[in-house]
PDB file of C-alpha atoms and ligand atoms in Angstrom:
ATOM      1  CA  UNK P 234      45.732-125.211-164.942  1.00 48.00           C
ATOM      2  CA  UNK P 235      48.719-123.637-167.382  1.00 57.00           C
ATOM      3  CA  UNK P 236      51.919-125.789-167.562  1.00 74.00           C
ATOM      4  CA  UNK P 237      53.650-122.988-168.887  1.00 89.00           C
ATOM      5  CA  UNK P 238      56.806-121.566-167.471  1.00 96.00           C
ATOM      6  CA  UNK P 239      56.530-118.078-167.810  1.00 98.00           C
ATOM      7  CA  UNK P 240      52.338-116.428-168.657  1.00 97.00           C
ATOM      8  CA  UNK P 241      51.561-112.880-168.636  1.00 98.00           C
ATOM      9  CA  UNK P 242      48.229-111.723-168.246  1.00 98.00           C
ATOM     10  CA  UNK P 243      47.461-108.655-169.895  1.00 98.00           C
ATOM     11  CA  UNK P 244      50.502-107.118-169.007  1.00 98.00           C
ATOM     12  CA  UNK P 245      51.123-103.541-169.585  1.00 98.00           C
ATOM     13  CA  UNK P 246      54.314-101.128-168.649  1.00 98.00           C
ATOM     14  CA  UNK P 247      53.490 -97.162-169.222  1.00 97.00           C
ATOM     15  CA  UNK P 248      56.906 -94.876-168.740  1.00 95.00           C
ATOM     16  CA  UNK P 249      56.652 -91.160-167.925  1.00 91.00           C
ATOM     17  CA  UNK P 250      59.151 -88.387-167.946  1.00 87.00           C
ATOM     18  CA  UNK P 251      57.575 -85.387-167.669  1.00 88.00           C
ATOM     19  CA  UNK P 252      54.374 -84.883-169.265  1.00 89.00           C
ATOM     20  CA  UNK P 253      55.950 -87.232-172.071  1.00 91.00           C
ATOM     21  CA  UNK P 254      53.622 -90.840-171.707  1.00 93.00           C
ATOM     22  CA  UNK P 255      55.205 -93.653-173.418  1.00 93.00           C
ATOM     23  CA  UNK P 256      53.186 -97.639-173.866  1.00 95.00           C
ATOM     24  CA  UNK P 257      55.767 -99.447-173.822  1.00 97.00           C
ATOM     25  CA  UNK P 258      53.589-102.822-173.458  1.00 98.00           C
ATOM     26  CA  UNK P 259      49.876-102.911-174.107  1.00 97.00           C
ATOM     27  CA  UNK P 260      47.913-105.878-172.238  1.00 97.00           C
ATOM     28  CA  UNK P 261      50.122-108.683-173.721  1.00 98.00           C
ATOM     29  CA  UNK P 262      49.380-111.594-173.403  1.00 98.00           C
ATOM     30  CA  UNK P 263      51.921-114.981-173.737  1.00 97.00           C
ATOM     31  CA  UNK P 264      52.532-118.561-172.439  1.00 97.00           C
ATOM     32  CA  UNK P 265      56.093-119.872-172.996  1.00 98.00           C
ATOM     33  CA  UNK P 266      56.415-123.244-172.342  1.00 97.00           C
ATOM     34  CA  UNK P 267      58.721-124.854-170.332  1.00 97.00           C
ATOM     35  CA  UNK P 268      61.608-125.885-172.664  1.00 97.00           C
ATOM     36  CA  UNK P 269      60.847-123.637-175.130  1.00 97.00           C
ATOM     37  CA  UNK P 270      62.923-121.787-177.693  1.00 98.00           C
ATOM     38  CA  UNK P 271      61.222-117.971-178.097  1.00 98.00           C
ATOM     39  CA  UNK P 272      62.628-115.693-180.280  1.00 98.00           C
ATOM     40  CA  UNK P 273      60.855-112.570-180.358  1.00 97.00           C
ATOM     41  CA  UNK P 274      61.610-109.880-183.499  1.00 96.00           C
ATOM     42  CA  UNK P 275      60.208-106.611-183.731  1.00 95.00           C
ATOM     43  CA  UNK P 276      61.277-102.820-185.347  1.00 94.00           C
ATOM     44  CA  UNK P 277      63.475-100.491-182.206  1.00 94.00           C
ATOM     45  CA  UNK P 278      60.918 -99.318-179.944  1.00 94.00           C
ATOM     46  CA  UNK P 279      58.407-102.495-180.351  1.00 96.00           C
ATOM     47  CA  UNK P 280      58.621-103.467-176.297  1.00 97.00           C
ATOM     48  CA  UNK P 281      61.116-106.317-176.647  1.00 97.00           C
ATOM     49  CA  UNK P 282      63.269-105.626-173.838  1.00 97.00           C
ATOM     50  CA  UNK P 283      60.876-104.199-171.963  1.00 97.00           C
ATOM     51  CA  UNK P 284      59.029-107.476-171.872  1.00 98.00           C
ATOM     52  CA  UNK P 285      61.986-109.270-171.504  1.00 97.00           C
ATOM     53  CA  UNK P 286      63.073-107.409-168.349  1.00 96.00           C
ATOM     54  CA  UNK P 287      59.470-108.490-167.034  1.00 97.00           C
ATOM     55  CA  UNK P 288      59.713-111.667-167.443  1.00 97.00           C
ATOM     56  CA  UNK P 289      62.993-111.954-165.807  1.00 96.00           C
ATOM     57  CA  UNK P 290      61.935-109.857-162.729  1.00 95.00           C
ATOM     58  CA  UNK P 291      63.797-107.272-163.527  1.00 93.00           C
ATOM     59  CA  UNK P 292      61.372-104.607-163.234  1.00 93.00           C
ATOM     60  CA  UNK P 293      57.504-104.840-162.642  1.00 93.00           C
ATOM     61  CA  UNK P 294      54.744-103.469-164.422  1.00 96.00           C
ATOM     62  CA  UNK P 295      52.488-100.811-164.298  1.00 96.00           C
ATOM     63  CA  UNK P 296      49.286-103.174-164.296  1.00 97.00           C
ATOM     64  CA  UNK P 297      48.896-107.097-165.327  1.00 98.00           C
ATOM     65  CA  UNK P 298      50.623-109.889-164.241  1.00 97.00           C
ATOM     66  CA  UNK P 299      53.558-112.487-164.741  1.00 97.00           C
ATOM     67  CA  UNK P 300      53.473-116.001-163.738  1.00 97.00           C
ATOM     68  CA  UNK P 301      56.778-118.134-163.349  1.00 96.00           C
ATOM     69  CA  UNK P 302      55.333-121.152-162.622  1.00 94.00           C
ATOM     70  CA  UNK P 303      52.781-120.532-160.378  1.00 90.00           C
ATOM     71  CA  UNK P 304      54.267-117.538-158.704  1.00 93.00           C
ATOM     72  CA  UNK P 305      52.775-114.124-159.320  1.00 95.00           C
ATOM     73  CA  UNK P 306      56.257-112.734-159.812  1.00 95.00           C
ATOM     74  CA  UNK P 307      54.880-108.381-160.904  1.00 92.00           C
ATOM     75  CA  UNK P 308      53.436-108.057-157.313  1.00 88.00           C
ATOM     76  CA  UNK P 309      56.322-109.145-155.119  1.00 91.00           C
ATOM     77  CA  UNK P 310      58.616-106.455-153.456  1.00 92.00           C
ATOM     78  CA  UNK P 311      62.281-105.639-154.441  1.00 92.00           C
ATOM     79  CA  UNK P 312      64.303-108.558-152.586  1.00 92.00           C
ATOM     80  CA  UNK P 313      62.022-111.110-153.406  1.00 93.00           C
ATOM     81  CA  UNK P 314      62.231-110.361-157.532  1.00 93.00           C
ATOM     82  CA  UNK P 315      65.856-109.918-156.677  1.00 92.00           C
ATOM     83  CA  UNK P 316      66.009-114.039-155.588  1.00 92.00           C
ATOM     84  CA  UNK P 317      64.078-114.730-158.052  1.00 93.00           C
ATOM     85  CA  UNK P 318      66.807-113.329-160.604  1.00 93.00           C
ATOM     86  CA  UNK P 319      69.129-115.215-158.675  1.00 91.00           C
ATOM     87  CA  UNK P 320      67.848-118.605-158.697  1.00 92.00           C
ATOM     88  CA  UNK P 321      65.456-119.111-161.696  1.00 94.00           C
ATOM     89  CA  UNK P 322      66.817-116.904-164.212  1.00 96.00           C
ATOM     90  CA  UNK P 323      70.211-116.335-166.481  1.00 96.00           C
ATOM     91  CA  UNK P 324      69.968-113.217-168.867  1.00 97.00           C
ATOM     92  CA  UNK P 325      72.641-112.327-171.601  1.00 96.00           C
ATOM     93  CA  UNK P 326      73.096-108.697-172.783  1.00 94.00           C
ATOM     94  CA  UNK P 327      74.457-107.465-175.914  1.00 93.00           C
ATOM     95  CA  UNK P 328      76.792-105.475-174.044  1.00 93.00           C
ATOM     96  CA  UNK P 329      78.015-107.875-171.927  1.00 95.00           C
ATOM     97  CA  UNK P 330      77.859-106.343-168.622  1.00 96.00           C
ATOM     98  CA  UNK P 331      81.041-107.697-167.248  1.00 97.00           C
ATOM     99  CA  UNK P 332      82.710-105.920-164.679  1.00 97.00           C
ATOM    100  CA  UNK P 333      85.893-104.597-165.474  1.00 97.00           C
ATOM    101  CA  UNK P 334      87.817-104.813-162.850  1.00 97.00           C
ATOM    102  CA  UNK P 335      87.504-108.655-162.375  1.00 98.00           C
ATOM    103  CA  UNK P 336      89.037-111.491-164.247  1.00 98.00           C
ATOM    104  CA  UNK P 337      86.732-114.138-166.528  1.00 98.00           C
ATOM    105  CA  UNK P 338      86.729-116.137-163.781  1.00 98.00           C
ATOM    106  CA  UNK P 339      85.767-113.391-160.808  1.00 97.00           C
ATOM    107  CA  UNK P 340      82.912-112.600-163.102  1.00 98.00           C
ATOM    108  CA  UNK P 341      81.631-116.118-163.450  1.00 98.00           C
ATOM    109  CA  UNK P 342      81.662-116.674-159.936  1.00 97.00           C
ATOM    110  CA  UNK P 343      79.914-113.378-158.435  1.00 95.00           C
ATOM    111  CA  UNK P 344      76.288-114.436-159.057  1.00 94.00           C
ATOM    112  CA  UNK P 345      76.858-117.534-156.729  1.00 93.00           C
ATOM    113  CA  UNK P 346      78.940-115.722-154.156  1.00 92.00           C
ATOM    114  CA  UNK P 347      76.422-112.962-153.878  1.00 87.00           C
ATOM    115  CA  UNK P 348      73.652-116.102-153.702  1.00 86.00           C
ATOM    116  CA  UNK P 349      76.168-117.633-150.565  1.00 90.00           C
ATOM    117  CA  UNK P 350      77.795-120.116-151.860  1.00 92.00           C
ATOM    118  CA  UNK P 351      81.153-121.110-150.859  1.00 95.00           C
ATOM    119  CA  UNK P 352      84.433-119.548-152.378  1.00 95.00           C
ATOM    120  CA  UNK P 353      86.134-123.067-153.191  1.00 96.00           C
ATOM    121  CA  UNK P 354      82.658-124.608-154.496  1.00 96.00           C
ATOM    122  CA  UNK P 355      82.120-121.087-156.821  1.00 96.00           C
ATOM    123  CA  UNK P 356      85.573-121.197-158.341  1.00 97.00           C
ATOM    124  CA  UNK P 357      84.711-124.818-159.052  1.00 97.00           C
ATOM    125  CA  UNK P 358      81.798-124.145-160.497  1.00 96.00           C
ATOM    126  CA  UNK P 359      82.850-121.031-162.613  1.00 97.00           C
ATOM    127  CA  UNK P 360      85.895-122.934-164.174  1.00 97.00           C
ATOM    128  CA  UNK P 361      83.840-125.944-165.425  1.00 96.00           C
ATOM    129  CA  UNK P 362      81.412-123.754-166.851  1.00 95.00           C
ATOM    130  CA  UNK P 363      84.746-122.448-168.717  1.00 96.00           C
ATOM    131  CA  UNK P 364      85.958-124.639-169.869  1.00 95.00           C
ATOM    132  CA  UNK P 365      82.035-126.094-171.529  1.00 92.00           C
ATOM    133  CA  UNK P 366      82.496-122.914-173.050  1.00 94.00           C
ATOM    134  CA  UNK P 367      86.179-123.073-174.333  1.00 93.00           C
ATOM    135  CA  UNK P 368      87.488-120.577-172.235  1.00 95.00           C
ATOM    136  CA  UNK P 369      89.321-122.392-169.756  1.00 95.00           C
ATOM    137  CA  UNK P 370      92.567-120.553-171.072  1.00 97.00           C
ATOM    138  CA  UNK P 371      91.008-116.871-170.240  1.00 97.00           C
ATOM    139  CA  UNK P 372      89.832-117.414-166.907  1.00 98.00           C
ATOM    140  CA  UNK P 373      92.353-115.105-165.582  1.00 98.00           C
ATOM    141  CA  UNK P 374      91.488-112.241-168.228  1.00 98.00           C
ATOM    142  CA  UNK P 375      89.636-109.050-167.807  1.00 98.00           C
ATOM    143  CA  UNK P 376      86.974-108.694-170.015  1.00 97.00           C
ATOM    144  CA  UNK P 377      89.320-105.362-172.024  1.00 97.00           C
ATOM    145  CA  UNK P 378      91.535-108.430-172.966  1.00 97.00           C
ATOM    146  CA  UNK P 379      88.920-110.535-174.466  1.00 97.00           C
ATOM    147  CA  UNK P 380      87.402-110.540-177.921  1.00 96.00           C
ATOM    148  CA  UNK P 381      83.821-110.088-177.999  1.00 95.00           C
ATOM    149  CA  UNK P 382      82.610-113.351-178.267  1.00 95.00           C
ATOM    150  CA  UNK P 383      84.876-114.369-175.684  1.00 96.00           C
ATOM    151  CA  UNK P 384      83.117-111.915-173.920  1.00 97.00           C
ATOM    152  CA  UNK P 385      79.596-112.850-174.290  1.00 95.00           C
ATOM    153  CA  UNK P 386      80.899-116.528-173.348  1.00 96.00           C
ATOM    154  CA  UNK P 387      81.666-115.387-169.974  1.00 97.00           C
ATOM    155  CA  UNK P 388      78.772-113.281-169.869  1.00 97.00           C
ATOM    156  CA  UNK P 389      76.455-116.524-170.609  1.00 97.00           C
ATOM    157  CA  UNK P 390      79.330-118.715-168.148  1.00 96.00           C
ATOM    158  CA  UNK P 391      78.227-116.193-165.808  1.00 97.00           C
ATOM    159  CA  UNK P 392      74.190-116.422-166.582  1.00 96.00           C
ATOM    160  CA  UNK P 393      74.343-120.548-165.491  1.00 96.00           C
ATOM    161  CA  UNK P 394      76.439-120.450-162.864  1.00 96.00           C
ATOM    162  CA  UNK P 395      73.168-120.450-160.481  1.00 94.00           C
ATOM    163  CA  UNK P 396      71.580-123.295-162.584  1.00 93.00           C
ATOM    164  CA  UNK P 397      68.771-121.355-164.061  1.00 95.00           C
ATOM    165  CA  UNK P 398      65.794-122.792-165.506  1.00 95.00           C
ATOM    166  CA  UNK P 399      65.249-119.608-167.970  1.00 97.00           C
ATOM    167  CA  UNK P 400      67.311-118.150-170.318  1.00 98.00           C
ATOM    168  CA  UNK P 401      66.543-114.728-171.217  1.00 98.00           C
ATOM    169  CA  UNK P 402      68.786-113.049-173.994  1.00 97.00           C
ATOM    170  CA  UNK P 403      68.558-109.639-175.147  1.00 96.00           C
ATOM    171  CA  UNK P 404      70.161-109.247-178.658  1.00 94.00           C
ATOM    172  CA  UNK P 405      72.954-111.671-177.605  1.00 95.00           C
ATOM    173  CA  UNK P 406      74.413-111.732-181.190  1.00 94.00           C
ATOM    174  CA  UNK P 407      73.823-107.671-181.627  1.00 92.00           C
ATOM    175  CA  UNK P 408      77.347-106.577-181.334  1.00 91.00           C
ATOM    176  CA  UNK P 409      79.291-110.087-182.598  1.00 90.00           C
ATOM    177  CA  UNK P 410      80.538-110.308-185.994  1.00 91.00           C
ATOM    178  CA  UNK P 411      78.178-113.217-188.043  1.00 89.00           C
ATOM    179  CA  UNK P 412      80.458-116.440-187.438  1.00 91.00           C
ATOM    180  CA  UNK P 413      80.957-115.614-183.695  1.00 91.00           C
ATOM    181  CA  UNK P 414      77.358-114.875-183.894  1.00 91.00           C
ATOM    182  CA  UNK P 415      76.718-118.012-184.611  1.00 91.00           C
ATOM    183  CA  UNK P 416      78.759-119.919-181.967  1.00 91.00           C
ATOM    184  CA  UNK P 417      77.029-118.285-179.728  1.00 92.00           C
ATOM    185  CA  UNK P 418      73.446-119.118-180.933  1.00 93.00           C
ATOM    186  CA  UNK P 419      74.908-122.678-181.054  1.00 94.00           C
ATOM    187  CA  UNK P 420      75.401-122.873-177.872  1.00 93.00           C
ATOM    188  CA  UNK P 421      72.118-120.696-176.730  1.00 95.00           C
ATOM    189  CA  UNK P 422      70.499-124.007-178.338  1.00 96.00           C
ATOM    190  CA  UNK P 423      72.459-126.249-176.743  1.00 95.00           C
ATOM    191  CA  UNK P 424      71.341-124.950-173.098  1.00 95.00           C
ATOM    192  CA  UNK P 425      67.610-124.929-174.869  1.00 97.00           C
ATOM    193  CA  UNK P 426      68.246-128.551-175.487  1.00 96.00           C
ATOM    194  CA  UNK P 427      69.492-129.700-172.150  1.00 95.00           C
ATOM    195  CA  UNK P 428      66.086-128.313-171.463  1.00 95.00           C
ATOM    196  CA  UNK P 429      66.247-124.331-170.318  1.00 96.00           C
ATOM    197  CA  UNK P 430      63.718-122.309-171.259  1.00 97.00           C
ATOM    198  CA  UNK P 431      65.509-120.225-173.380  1.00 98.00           C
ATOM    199  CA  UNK P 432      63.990-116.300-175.014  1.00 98.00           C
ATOM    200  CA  UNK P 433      65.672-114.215-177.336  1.00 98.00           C
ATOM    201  CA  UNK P 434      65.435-110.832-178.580  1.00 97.00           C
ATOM    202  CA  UNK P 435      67.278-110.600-181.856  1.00 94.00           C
ATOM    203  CA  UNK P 436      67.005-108.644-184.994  1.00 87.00           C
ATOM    204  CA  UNK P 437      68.786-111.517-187.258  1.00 87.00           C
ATOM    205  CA  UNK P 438      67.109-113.845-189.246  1.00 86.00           C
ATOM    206  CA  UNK P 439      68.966-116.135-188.736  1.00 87.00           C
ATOM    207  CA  UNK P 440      68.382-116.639-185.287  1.00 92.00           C
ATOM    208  CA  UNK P 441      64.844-116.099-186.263  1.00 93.00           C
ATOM    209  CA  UNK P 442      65.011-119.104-188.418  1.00 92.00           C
ATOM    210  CA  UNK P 443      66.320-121.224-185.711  1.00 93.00           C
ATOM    211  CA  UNK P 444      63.330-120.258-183.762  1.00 95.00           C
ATOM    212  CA  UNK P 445      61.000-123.241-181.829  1.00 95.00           C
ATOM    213  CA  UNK P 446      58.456-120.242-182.171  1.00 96.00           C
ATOM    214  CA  UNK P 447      59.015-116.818-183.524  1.00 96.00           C
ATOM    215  CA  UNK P 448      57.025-114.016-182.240  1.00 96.00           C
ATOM    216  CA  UNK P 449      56.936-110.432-183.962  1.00 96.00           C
ATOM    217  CA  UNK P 450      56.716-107.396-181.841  1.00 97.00           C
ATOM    218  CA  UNK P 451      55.263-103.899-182.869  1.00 96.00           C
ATOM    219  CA  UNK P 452      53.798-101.350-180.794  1.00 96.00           C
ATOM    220  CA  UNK P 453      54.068-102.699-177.568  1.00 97.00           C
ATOM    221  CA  UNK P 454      51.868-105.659-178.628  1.00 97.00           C
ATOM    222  CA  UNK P 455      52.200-108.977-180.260  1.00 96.00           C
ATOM    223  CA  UNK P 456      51.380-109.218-183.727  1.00 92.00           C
TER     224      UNK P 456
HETATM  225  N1  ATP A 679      63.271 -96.077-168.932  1.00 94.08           N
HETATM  226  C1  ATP A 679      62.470 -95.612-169.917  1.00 94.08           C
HETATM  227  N2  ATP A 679      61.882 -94.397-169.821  1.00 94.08           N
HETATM  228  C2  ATP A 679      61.069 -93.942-170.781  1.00 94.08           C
HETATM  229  N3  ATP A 679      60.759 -94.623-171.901  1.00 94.08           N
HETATM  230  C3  ATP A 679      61.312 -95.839-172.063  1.00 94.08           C
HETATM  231  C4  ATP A 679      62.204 -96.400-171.085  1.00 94.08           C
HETATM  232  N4  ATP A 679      62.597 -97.608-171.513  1.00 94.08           N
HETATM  233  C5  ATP A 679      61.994 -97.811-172.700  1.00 94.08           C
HETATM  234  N5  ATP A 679      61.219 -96.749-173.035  1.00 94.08           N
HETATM  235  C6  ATP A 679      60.383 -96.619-174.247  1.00 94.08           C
HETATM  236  O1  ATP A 679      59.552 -97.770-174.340  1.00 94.08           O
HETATM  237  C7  ATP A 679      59.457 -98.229-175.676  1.00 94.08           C
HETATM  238  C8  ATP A 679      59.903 -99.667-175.757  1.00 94.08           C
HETATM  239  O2  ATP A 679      61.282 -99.743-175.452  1.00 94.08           O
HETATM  240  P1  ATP A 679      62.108-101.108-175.526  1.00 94.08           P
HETATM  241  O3  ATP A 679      63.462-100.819-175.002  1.00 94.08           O
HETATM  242  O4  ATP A 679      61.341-102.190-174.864  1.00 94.08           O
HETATM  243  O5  ATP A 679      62.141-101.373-177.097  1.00 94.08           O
HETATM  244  P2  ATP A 679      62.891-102.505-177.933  1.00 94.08           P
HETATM  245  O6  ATP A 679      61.860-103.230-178.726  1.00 94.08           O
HETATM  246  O7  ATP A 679      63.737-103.304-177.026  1.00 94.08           O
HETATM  247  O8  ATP A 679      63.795-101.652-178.954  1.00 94.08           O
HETATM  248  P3  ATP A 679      65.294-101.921-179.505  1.00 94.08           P
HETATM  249  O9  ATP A 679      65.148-102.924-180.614  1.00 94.08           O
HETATM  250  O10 ATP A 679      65.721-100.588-180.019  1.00 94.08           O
HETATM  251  O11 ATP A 679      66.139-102.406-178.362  1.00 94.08           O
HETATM  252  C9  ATP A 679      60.311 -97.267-176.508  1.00 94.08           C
HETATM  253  O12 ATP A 679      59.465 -96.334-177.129  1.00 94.08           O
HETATM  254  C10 ATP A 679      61.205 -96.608-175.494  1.00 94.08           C
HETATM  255  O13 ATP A 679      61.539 -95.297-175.891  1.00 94.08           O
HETATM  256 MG1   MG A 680      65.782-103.549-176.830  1.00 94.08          MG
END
């Protein structure tokens, strides 16, 4: 039996548009422990967020599998990979992905509202993970009025408020100047260490350094 937390099994995701064919993941194969710190490299192109998005139930593939725990997680249908977002996984974008139109704070909270929890237990929730992330003076902010590492905080506030077990992170660092960078990645590892399973796509080396285990993409295959 595997102990790991997340195993693919010759997974494979093939896009078409029009009579254009594109591998974007040939038959990979992984185990990521649970508890581990991934970081996955690899040239534009390589598969990274595609197999990122996999593992997180975010899409499902064209053949193979994915295993989070011991839940074949590519052949369930659209709500149940939706609850499994919910619960088990956090992931961090290099955009962001706030929503505009709501404060720090609205943002924070929407994952847990939307899971039904309680409006006076979610803006409890939401402002203590604030404030662990130094933000408990922006709660009230939209994201336009935030720097963007202040931005990415809420966006990672907003990735725990469910209590994930994963952490998946796709080029968290990508659009952050190198010092706020590396806040961030600090406290990435910090969640790794209070024992998420935490994955990250990044194109810096020093991330890559950081690494529990470094994995190097190319060609929609693991080198
Ligand atoms: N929705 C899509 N439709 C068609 N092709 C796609 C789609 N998404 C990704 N691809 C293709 O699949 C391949 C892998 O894309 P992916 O986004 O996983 O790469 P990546 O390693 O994350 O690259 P980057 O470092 O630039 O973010 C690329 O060739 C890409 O053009
Ligand atoms: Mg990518």
């Amino acid at each position: 039996m595997s102990k790991a937390k997340l195993r693919t099994v010759n997974l494979s995701k093939r896009y078409k548009s029009g009579k254009a064919e594109v591998w974007a993941l040939r038959e990979v194969n992984l185990e990521i422990k649970k508890g581990e710190f991934l970081v996955i490299i690899g040239p534009s192109g390589a598969g990274k967020s595609t197999l990122l998005h996999l593992l997180g139930a975010l899409d499902s593939p064209s053949s193979g599998k994915v295993f989070l725990d011991k839940l074949n997680i590519s052949q369930i249908s659209a709500s149940q990979r939706a609850e499994i977002r919910r619960k088990k996984v956090g992931f961090v974008f290099q955009f962001y992905h706030l929503l505009p139109e709501f404060t720090a704070l609205e943002n924070v909270m929407l994952p847990t509202r939307v899971a039904g929890c309680r409006l006076r237990l979610a803006r409890g929730k939401a402002k203590k993970l604030l404030e662990k992330l130094g933000l408990e003076n922006r709660a009230n902010h939209r994201p336009s009025e935030l720097s963007g590492g202040e931005q990415q905080r809420v966006a990672i506030a907003r990735a725990l408020i469910n209590e994930p077990e994963i952490l998946l992170c796709d080029e968290p660092t990508g659009n952050l100047d190198s010092q706020t960078g590396e806040r961030i990645v600090s406290i990435l590892e910090g969640l790794n260490k209070e024992g998420r399973t935490l994955v990250i796509v990044s194109h810096e080396q020093k991330i890559a350094q950081r690494a529990g285990r470094l994995l190097k993409m190319e060609d929609g295959g693991i080198l």
